[in-house]
Coordinates of C-alpha atoms and ligand atoms in Angstrom, one line a residue:
X1 CA -46.3 -3.3 46.6
X2 CA -49.1 -5.5 48.0
X3 CA -50.2 -8.2 45.6
X4 CA -47.1 -8.0 43.5
X5 CA -44.4 -10.4 43.0
X6 CA -41.9 -10.3 45.7
X7 CA -38.3 -11.3 45.0
X8 CA -36.8 -12.2 48.4
X9 CA -33.1 -11.4 48.1
X10 CA -30.9 -14.0 49.7
X11 CA -27.8 -12.1 48.4
X12 CA -27.3 -13.5 44.8
X13 CA -25.5 -11.2 42.4
X14 CA -28.3 -11.9 40.0
X15 CA -31.2 -10.8 42.0
X16 CA -31.7 -7.5 40.2
X17 CA -31.8 -9.4 36.9
X18 CA -34.8 -11.5 38.1
X19 CA -36.7 -8.3 38.6
X20 CA -35.6 -6.9 35.3
X21 CA -36.5 -10.0 33.3
X22 CA -39.9 -10.5 35.1
X23 CA -40.8 -6.9 34.3
X24 CA -39.6 -7.2 30.7
X25 CA -42.0 -10.0 30.2
X26 CA -44.9 -8.0 31.8
X27 CA -45.0 -8.8 35.5
X28 CA -44.4 -6.2 38.1
X29 CA -41.9 -7.3 40.7
X30 CA -39.9 -5.9 43.6
X31 CA -36.9 -6.9 45.6
X32 CA -37.3 -7.3 49.3
X33 CA -34.8 -8.2 51.9
X34 CA -35.8 -11.3 54.1
X35 CA -36.5 -8.9 57.0
X36 CA -38.6 -6.5 55.0
X37 CA -40.6 -9.5 53.5
X38 CA -41.2 -10.9 56.9
X39 CA -42.3 -7.5 58.3
X40 CA -44.7 -7.0 55.5
X41 CA -46.2 -10.4 56.0
X42 CA -46.6 -9.7 59.7
X43 CA -48.4 -6.4 58.7
X44 CA -50.9 -8.6 56.7
X45 CA -49.4 -7.9 53.3
X46 CA -49.6 -10.8 50.9
X47 CA -47.6 -11.0 47.6
X48 CA -49.3 -12.6 44.7
X49 CA -46.2 -14.8 44.1
X50 CA -42.8 -15.3 45.8
X51 CA -39.5 -15.8 44.3
X52 CA -36.7 -16.9 46.6
X53 CA -33.5 -15.8 45.1
X54 CA -30.1 -17.4 45.1
X55 CA -27.6 -16.6 47.7
X56 CA -23.9 -17.2 48.7
X57 CA -24.7 -19.1 52.0
X58 CA -25.2 -22.8 52.6
X59 CA -28.4 -24.0 54.1
X60 CA -26.2 -25.8 56.6
X61 CA -25.1 -22.6 58.1
X62 CA -28.4 -20.7 57.8
X63 CA -30.5 -21.5 60.9
X64 CA -33.2 -18.8 60.2
X65 CA -36.9 -19.9 60.1
X66 CA -38.5 -19.2 56.7
X67 CA -41.8 -21.0 57.4
X68 CA -43.7 -17.7 57.1
X69 CA -43.0 -17.7 53.4
X70 CA -44.2 -21.2 52.9
X71 CA -47.2 -20.8 55.2
X72 CA -48.5 -17.9 52.8
X73 CA -49.8 -20.5 50.4
X74 CA -49.0 -18.3 47.3
X75 CA -47.0 -19.6 44.3
X76 CA -43.3 -20.0 45.0
X77 CA -40.3 -20.2 42.6
X78 CA -37.1 -21.0 44.3
X79 CA -33.9 -20.3 42.4
X80 CA -30.6 -22.0 43.3
X81 CA -30.5 -21.3 47.1
X82 CA -34.2 -20.8 47.0
X83 CA -34.6 -24.3 45.6
X84 CA -32.5 -25.8 48.5
X85 CA -34.7 -23.8 51.0
X86 CA -37.8 -25.4 49.5
X87 CA -36.3 -28.9 49.5
X88 CA -35.2 -28.5 53.1
X89 CA -38.3 -27.0 54.4
X90 CA -40.5 -29.8 52.9
X91 CA -38.3 -32.5 54.3
X92 CA -36.0 -33.3 51.5
X93 CA -32.3 -33.6 51.8
X94 CA -29.5 -31.1 50.7
X95 CA -26.0 -32.3 50.3
X96 CA -22.9 -30.3 50.9
X97 CA -21.1 -29.9 47.6
X98 CA -17.6 -30.9 47.0
X99 CA -17.2 -29.8 43.5
X100 CA -20.3 -27.8 42.6
X101 CA -21.4 -26.7 39.2
X102 CA -20.3 -23.2 37.8
X103 CA -21.0 -21.7 34.4
X104 CA -22.9 -23.2 31.5
X105 CA -24.3 -26.7 31.9
X106 CA -26.7 -28.8 29.8
X107 CA -29.8 -29.7 31.8
X108 CA -32.4 -32.2 30.5
X109 CA -36.2 -32.7 31.1
X110 CA -36.8 -36.0 32.6
X111 CA -38.4 -38.5 30.4
X112 CA -38.5 -36.1 27.5
X113 CA -35.0 -36.4 26.2
X114 CA -34.6 -32.8 25.2
X115 CA -32.8 -30.2 27.2
X116 CA -31.2 -26.7 27.1
X117 CA -28.1 -24.8 28.2
X118 CA -28.4 -23.3 31.7
X119 CA -26.3 -21.1 33.9
X120 CA -25.3 -22.7 37.2
X121 CA -23.6 -21.2 40.2
X122 CA -23.8 -23.6 43.2
X123 CA -21.8 -26.0 45.5
X124 CA -24.6 -27.6 47.6
X125 CA -27.3 -29.5 45.8
X126 CA -30.6 -31.3 46.5
X127 CA -30.0 -35.0 47.1
X128 CA -33.4 -36.3 48.1
X129 CA -36.7 -34.8 46.9
X130 CA -39.3 -34.2 49.5
X131 CA -42.5 -36.1 49.6
X132 CA -45.2 -34.7 47.2
X133 CA -42.5 -33.3 45.0
X134 CA -41.1 -34.7 41.7
X135 CA -37.9 -34.1 39.8
X136 CA -38.4 -32.7 36.3
X137 CA -35.0 -31.6 35.4
X138 CA -31.5 -32.9 35.8
X139 CA -28.1 -31.5 35.1
X140 CA -25.5 -33.0 32.9
X141 CA -23.8 -34.4 36.1
X142 CA -26.9 -36.1 37.0
X143 CA -27.8 -33.7 39.8
X144 CA -31.3 -32.6 40.5
X145 CA -31.8 -29.3 38.6
X146 CA -35.6 -28.8 39.0
X147 CA -38.4 -30.0 41.3
X148 CA -42.1 -29.2 41.5
X149 CA -44.9 -30.0 43.9
X150 CA -47.5 -32.4 42.9
X151 CA -50.4 -30.1 43.6
X152 CA -49.2 -26.7 44.9
X153 CA -47.8 -24.0 42.6
X154 CA -44.3 -24.5 43.9
X155 CA -41.3 -25.0 41.7
X156 CA -37.6 -25.0 42.6
X157 CA -34.7 -24.8 40.0
X158 CA -31.0 -25.1 40.5
X159 CA -30.1 -22.9 37.4
X160 CA -30.5 -19.2 36.9
X161 CA -33.2 -18.4 34.3
X162 CA -32.6 -14.7 34.8
X163 CA -29.1 -14.8 33.4
X164 CA -28.8 -14.5 29.6
X165 CA -26.5 -17.5 29.2
X166 CA -29.5 -19.6 30.1
X167 CA -31.2 -20.6 26.8
X168 CA -34.8 -19.5 26.8
X169 CA -34.6 -18.5 30.5
X170 CA -37.1 -15.7 30.0
X171 CA -39.6 -18.3 28.5
X172 CA -39.1 -20.4 31.5
X173 CA -40.0 -17.6 33.8
X174 CA -42.9 -16.6 31.7
X175 CA -44.3 -20.1 31.6
X176 CA -44.0 -20.3 35.5
X177 CA -45.9 -17.0 35.9
X178 CA -48.6 -17.9 33.4
X179 CA -49.1 -21.6 33.8
X180 CA -47.9 -22.5 37.4
X181 CA -48.6 -19.2 39.2
X182 CA -51.5 -18.3 36.9
X183 CA -50.7 -14.6 37.0
X184 CA -52.1 -11.9 34.7
X185 CA -49.6 -9.5 33.2
X186 CA -49.6 -6.1 35.0
X187 CA -46.5 -4.2 34.0
X188 CA -46.9 -1.7 31.2
X189 CA -46.5 2.0 30.6
X190 CA -49.7 3.1 32.2
X191 CA -49.1 1.0 35.3
X192 CA -45.6 2.4 35.7
X193 CA -46.8 5.9 35.2
X194 CA -49.5 5.5 37.9
X195 CA -47.0 4.2 40.3
X196 CA -44.8 7.3 39.8
X197 CA -47.9 9.6 40.2
X198 CA -48.8 7.7 43.4
X199 CA -45.4 8.7 44.7
X200 CA -45.7 12.3 43.5
X201 CA -49.3 12.9 44.8
X202 CA -48.0 13.7 48.4
X203 CA -46.4 16.8 46.9
X204 CA -49.3 18.1 44.8
X205 CA -50.0 21.3 47.0
X206 CA -46.4 22.1 48.0
X207 CA -43.4 23.8 46.3
X208 CA -41.1 21.4 44.7
X209 CA -37.5 22.1 43.8
X210 CA -35.5 20.1 41.2
X211 CA -31.8 20.1 40.6
X212 CA -32.1 19.8 36.9
X213 CA -29.4 18.4 34.7
X214 CA -31.4 17.9 31.5
X215 CA -30.3 14.2 31.6
X216 CA -33.1 11.6 31.0
X217 CA -33.6 10.9 34.8
X218 CA -34.1 14.5 36.0
X219 CA -36.1 15.3 32.8
X220 CA -38.5 12.4 33.3
X221 CA -38.9 13.0 37.0
X222 CA -39.6 16.8 36.3
X223 CA -42.0 16.0 33.5
X224 CA -44.1 13.7 35.7
X225 CA -44.0 16.1 38.6
X226 CA -44.9 18.9 36.4
X227 CA -48.1 17.1 35.5
X228 CA -49.1 16.7 39.2
X229 CA -48.0 20.3 40.3
X230 CA -47.0 22.6 37.4
X231 CA -47.5 25.8 39.3
X232 CA -45.2 25.0 42.2
X233 CA -42.4 23.1 40.5
X234 CA -39.1 24.9 39.7
X235 CA -36.1 23.3 38.0
X236 CA -32.7 24.9 38.6
X237 CA -29.9 24.2 36.2
X238 CA -26.4 25.1 37.3
X239 CA -24.0 26.0 34.5
X240 CA -20.7 25.4 36.1
X241 CA -18.7 26.1 32.8
X242 CA -17.8 22.4 32.5
X243 CA -20.5 21.7 30.0
X244 CA -20.4 20.9 26.2
X245 CA -22.1 23.1 23.7
X246 CA -24.8 20.5 23.2
X247 CA -25.8 20.6 26.9
X248 CA -26.4 24.4 26.7
X249 CA -28.3 23.9 23.5
X250 CA -30.4 21.2 25.0
X251 CA -31.4 23.2 28.0
X252 CA -32.3 26.2 25.9
X253 CA -34.5 23.8 23.8
X254 CA -36.2 22.3 26.8
X255 CA -36.9 25.9 28.1
X256 CA -38.5 26.6 24.8
X257 CA -40.3 23.4 23.9
X258 CA -41.6 22.0 27.3
X259 CA -43.6 23.9 29.9
X260 CA -41.2 23.2 32.7
X261 CA -40.1 26.2 34.7
X262 CA -36.4 26.1 34.2
X263 CA -34.0 28.6 35.9
X264 CA -30.4 28.7 34.7
X265 CA -27.8 29.6 37.3
X266 CA -24.7 30.9 35.7
X267 CA -21.8 30.0 38.1
X268 CA -19.0 29.6 35.6
X269 CA -16.5 31.9 37.2
X270 CA -17.2 30.6 40.7
X271 CA -16.3 27.0 39.7
X272 CA -13.4 27.8 37.5
X273 CA -11.7 30.1 40.0
X274 CA -12.1 27.5 42.7
X275 CA -10.5 24.7 40.6
X276 CA -7.5 26.9 39.5
X277 CA -4.3 25.0 40.2
X278 CA -6.0 21.8 41.4
X279 CA -5.1 18.7 39.6
X280 CA -5.9 15.7 42.0
X281 CA -9.1 14.0 40.7
X282 CA -10.8 13.5 44.0
X283 CA -10.1 17.0 45.1
X284 CA -11.5 18.3 41.9
X285 CA -14.7 16.2 42.4
X286 CA -15.0 17.5 45.9
X287 CA -14.6 21.1 44.8
X288 CA -17.2 20.7 42.1
X289 CA -19.6 18.9 44.5
X290 CA -19.3 21.4 47.3
X291 CA -19.4 24.5 45.0
X292 CA -22.5 23.1 43.4
X293 CA -24.2 22.8 46.7
X294 CA -23.2 26.3 47.8
X295 CA -24.2 28.0 44.6
X296 CA -27.4 26.1 44.4
X297 CA -28.5 26.7 48.0
X298 CA -27.7 30.5 47.8
X299 CA -29.5 30.9 44.6
X300 CA -32.6 28.9 45.8
X301 CA -32.8 31.0 49.0
X302 CA -32.6 34.2 47.0
X303 CA -35.5 32.9 44.8
X304 CA -37.6 31.9 47.8
X305 CA -37.1 35.3 49.3
X306 CA -38.0 37.0 46.0
X307 CA -41.1 35.1 45.5
X308 CA -42.1 34.8 49.0
X309 CA -42.3 30.9 48.9
X310 CA -40.7 28.0 50.7
X311 CA -39.8 24.7 49.0
X312 CA -40.8 21.6 50.7
X313 CA -39.6 18.9 48.4
X314 CA -36.4 18.2 46.5
X315 CA -37.3 16.1 43.4
X316 CA -34.6 13.5 42.5
X317 CA -34.3 11.0 39.6
X318 CA -33.0 8.3 41.8
X319 CA -33.3 4.9 40.1
X320 CA -34.1 1.4 41.3
X321 CA -30.5 0.1 41.1
X322 CA -29.3 2.7 43.5
X323 CA -32.0 1.8 45.9
X324 CA -31.3 -1.9 45.7
X325 CA -27.6 -1.2 46.1
X326 CA -28.3 0.3 49.4
X327 CA -30.6 -2.4 50.8
X328 CA -29.0 -5.5 49.3
X329 CA -27.8 -7.8 52.1
X330 CA -24.5 -8.8 50.5
X331 CA -23.5 -5.1 50.1
X332 CA -24.3 -4.5 53.8
X333 CA -21.3 -4.7 56.1
X334 CA -19.1 -5.6 53.1
X335 CA -15.9 -3.6 52.8
X336 CA -15.8 -1.2 49.8
X337 CA -13.3 1.3 48.7
X338 CA -14.2 4.6 47.2
X339 CA -13.4 4.4 43.5
X340 CA -14.9 7.9 42.7
X341 CA -16.9 10.2 45.0
X342 CA -19.7 10.7 42.6
X343 CA -21.0 14.2 42.6
X344 CA -24.8 14.6 42.3
X345 CA -27.0 16.4 44.7
X346 CA -26.1 14.1 47.7
X347 CA -26.1 16.2 50.9
X348 CA -28.6 18.8 49.6
X349 CA -31.7 17.6 51.2
X350 CA -30.3 17.5 54.7
X351 CA -28.5 20.8 54.3
X352 CA -31.6 22.6 52.9
X353 CA -34.0 20.7 55.1
X354 CA -36.1 19.4 52.2
X355 CA -38.0 16.1 51.9
X356 CA -37.0 13.8 49.1
X357 CA -39.3 13.1 46.2
X358 CA -38.1 10.2 44.1
X359 CA -40.9 9.1 41.7
X360 CA -38.5 6.8 39.7
X361 CA -37.1 4.9 42.6
X362 CA -38.7 1.6 41.6
X363 CA -37.6 1.9 37.9
X364 CA -34.8 0.8 35.8
X365 CA -33.2 3.1 33.1
X366 CA -35.1 1.3 30.2
X367 CA -38.3 1.9 32.1
X368 CA -37.5 5.5 32.7
X369 CA -36.9 5.9 29.0
X370 CA -40.3 4.1 28.2
X371 CA -42.2 6.2 30.5
X372 CA -40.6 9.5 29.2
X373 CA -41.7 8.6 25.7
X374 CA -45.2 7.6 27.0
X375 CA -45.5 11.0 28.6
X376 CA -44.6 12.7 25.2
X377 CA -41.0 13.5 25.4
X378 CA -39.0 13.3 22.3
X379 CA -37.0 10.1 21.6
X380 CA -33.7 12.1 21.3
X381 CA -34.2 13.6 24.7
X382 CA -34.8 10.2 26.5
X383 CA -32.1 8.3 24.6
X384 CA -29.5 11.0 25.2
X385 CA -26.2 9.5 26.4
X386 CA -25.5 10.0 30.1
X387 CA -23.3 12.9 31.1
X388 CA -21.7 13.0 34.6
X389 CA -22.4 15.8 37.2
X390 CA -18.8 17.1 37.2
X391 CA -18.9 17.2 33.4
X392 CA -15.7 18.2 31.6
X393 CA -14.1 18.7 35.1
X394 CA -13.3 14.9 35.1
X395 CA -12.5 14.8 31.4
X396 CA -9.5 17.2 31.5
X397 CA -6.9 15.1 33.3
X398 CA -5.1 17.2 35.8
X399 CA -5.7 21.0 36.0
X400 CA -8.7 22.3 34.2
X401 CA -7.3 25.3 32.3
X402 CA -9.7 27.3 30.0
X403 CA -7.7 26.1 27.0
X404 CA -8.1 22.4 27.9
X405 CA -11.8 22.8 28.6
X406 CA -12.2 24.5 25.3
X407 CA -10.2 21.5 23.6
X408 CA -12.7 19.0 25.1
X409 CA -15.8 21.1 24.3
X410 CA -14.6 21.4 20.7
X411 CA -13.6 17.8 20.2
X412 CA -16.6 16.6 21.9
X413 CA -18.8 18.5 19.5
X414 CA -16.9 17.0 16.6
X415 CA -17.3 13.5 18.1
X416 CA -21.1 14.2 18.5
X417 CA -21.5 15.4 14.9
X418 CA -19.5 12.5 13.5
X419 CA -21.5 9.9 15.5
X420 CA -24.7 11.3 14.0
X421 CA -23.3 11.6 10.5
X422 CA -22.0 8.0 10.6
X423 CA -25.2 6.8 12.3
X424 CA -23.3 5.4 15.3
X425 CA -24.9 7.6 18.1
X426 CA -27.8 5.2 18.8
X427 CA -25.4 2.2 18.8
X428 CA -23.3 3.7 21.6
X429 CA -24.1 3.8 25.2
X430 CA -21.9 6.8 26.1
X431 CA -19.4 8.7 24.0
X432 CA -16.9 11.5 25.0
X433 CA -13.5 12.9 24.6
X434 CA -10.7 13.4 27.3
X435 CA -7.8 15.8 27.3
X436 CA -4.5 14.2 28.2
X437 CA -2.3 17.1 29.2
X438 CA 0.9 15.5 27.8
X439 CA 2.7 17.1 24.9
X440 CA 3.7 14.9 21.9
X441 CA 5.5 15.9 18.7
X442 CA 3.7 16.3 15.4
X443 CA 3.7 18.1 12.1
X444 CA 1.2 20.7 11.3
X445 CA 1.5 22.3 7.9
X446 CA 5.3 22.5 7.4
X447 CA 6.0 23.1 11.0
X448 CA 6.8 21.1 14.1
X449 CA 4.0 20.9 16.6
X450 CA 4.4 20.0 20.3
X451 CA 0.9 19.8 21.7
X452 CA -1.5 17.8 23.9
X453 CA -3.6 14.6 23.3
X454 CA -7.3 14.0 22.9
X455 CA -8.6 10.5 23.7
X456 CA -11.9 9.2 22.3
X457 CA -14.0 7.0 24.7
X458 CA -17.0 5.1 23.2
X459 CA -18.6 2.3 25.4
X460 CA -21.5 0.1 25.4
X461 CA -23.2 -0.9 28.7
X462 CA -26.5 -1.6 30.2
X463 CA -26.3 0.4 33.3
X464 CA -22.8 1.8 33.6
X465 CA -21.7 -0.8 36.2
X466 CA -19.8 -2.8 33.6
X467 CA -18.9 -1.7 30.0
X468 CA -17.1 -2.7 26.9
X469 CA -15.3 -0.4 24.5
X470 CA -17.4 0.0 21.2
X471 CA -16.4 -1.4 17.9
X472 CA -17.0 1.3 15.4
X473 CA -16.0 1.7 11.6
X474 CA -12.5 2.8 10.9
X475 CA -13.9 5.4 8.5
X476 CA -15.7 7.0 11.4
X477 CA -12.6 7.0 13.6
X478 CA -10.6 8.4 10.7
X479 CA -13.0 11.4 10.3
X480 CA -13.0 12.1 14.0
X481 CA -9.2 11.9 14.2
X482 CA -8.8 14.1 11.2
X483 CA -11.2 16.7 12.2
X484 CA -10.0 17.0 15.8
X485 CA -6.3 17.4 14.8
X486 CA -7.4 19.9 12.1
X487 CA -9.9 21.9 13.9
X488 CA -9.0 21.9 17.7
X489 CA -6.2 24.2 18.6
X490 CA -3.5 22.7 21.0
X491 CA -4.1 19.2 19.9
X492 CA -1.9 17.2 17.6
X493 CA -2.7 13.6 18.5
X494 CA -5.9 11.5 18.9
X495 CA -6.0 8.1 20.5
X496 CA -8.8 5.6 20.9
X497 CA -9.5 4.0 24.3
X498 CA -9.8 0.3 24.1
X499 CA -10.3 -0.5 27.8
X500 CA -13.4 -2.2 29.1
X501 CA -14.8 -1.8 32.7
X502 CA -13.6 -3.5 34.7
X503 CA -10.6 -3.1 34.8
X504 CA -11.0 0.6 33.7
X505 CA -13.8 2.8 34.7
X506 CA -15.8 4.7 32.1
X507 CA -14.6 8.2 32.9
X508 CA -10.9 8.6 33.2
X509 CA -11.0 10.5 36.5
Ligands
XMP601 P1 -17.5 5.3 36.0 O1 -16.4 6.3 35.5 O2 -17.6 5.2 37.5 O3 -18.8 5.9 35.4 O4 -17.2 3.9 35.4 C1 -20.0 5.1 35.4 C2 -21.1 6.1 34.9 O5 -21.3 7.0 35.8 C3 -21.0 8.4 35.3 N1 -20.3 9.1 36.4 C4 -21.0 10.1 37.0 N2 -22.2 10.5 37.0 N3 -21.7 12.0 38.8 C5 -22.6 11.5 37.8 O6 -23.7 12.0 37.8 C6 -20.5 11.6 38.8 O7 -19.6 12.1 39.6 C7 -20.0 10.6 37.9 N4 -18.8 9.9 37.7 C8 -19.1 9.0 36.7 C9 -20.2 8.1 34.1 O8 -20.3 9.1 33.1 C10 -20.8 6.7 33.6 O9 -21.9 6.9 32.9

């Protein structure tokens, strides 16, 4: 992380985006908390450029000393709160905002007449520019929107170039990196791969265990680890009976077509018997999560005894957004309620006394896909839709009876086939069906039917944090509806979910 761009996080909700956009245009960058950045500097690490992010505080309340950042004498870009810190540090004046500027605003280059639309989100603003700085940009309310140092590579802007509502925001950042900071591009597939291999190298002589789902993250993590230590990496896939036919098919294909050691644990009966009679979503999630850990642990210990080996590492496909989420200052101490207890393999490392190995922990999903393809994985494997750990367990509302599980498996297969046939699969981020155990009246053949409902859920999203329901052709929906009511037993009605997230979540439970 030494000699990279450091994005010092003052708590803006857009900080993650700064990293993403910087990397998209070819510059490696990492988010650090203020404390972490200060600690690294005191350990003699020096970034090649600093970005001071926006933040929810006001410089009038923030009494912390940030001089270490300015004393580094590296290029600095201050965004929003970062601009105000620059102005204050160099002796300018920040004024408490009464009205503020929020949302889209036209900003204009001084003396040049032209301008662009920018995204603003601030109440305080810079009133007087420090000595040796000049204003180069003003907002439509005539407030200072951009300042730069006469000789040093220091720029401060009030708007957010990382937000897509800012016209040419990406170009602005690129111009800053190239012309002001004079940085060379350094973020490409081979750099990303090297970084992952650096993380994996510690485990090159030890046994590595992977809780393998076949999803893009665990597949890419395993593929990379396999290159470092093929002989001692074992991937265990748990079949909990809540999978779709395409998942089993995918695992079988990976067993045949990659050189990963994939062991399939058949635990269908164990899971299904424990879920019998349980209909509360949280309880179902807990049962699936706990059973997963028990089954996995038992099987792995048996395997270790059989082979006379001992696993040291647990390989996980943790991504950067999860890491940022846990370090971000505005998340710390904030109250949050549990919406869903996500089941992955949380709890496994402590229970099995394994060390975590997370080669993808600095990457975003798009980068994982990129690196997967770079390492030779097929596009259809790395662009697979996400599938949640608890699988169909959270897609049958209420009790998961064998009939309802089968109805979801069959309708999901139909949905999958029709998405491919209508060339919609790659336009959609995630697609699935849900069984609503509510009977409704219908007509099948010449008789009355009184059967349950299947809902079709199609969403578009970047990372699953927010999502919009997908617009798809009526002819596609028509084919899906017709086939499900004709081919899936126990189903007379199909509905399409038109809820975005928020307020809905993607999964129904
Ligand atoms: P929600 O329903 O929270 O889902 O809007 C956001 C994304 O997360 C997936 N999801 C899960 N993934 N274990 C997982 O591995 C889980 O328990 C889980 N619950 C939801 C969901 O499919 C969507 O992509």
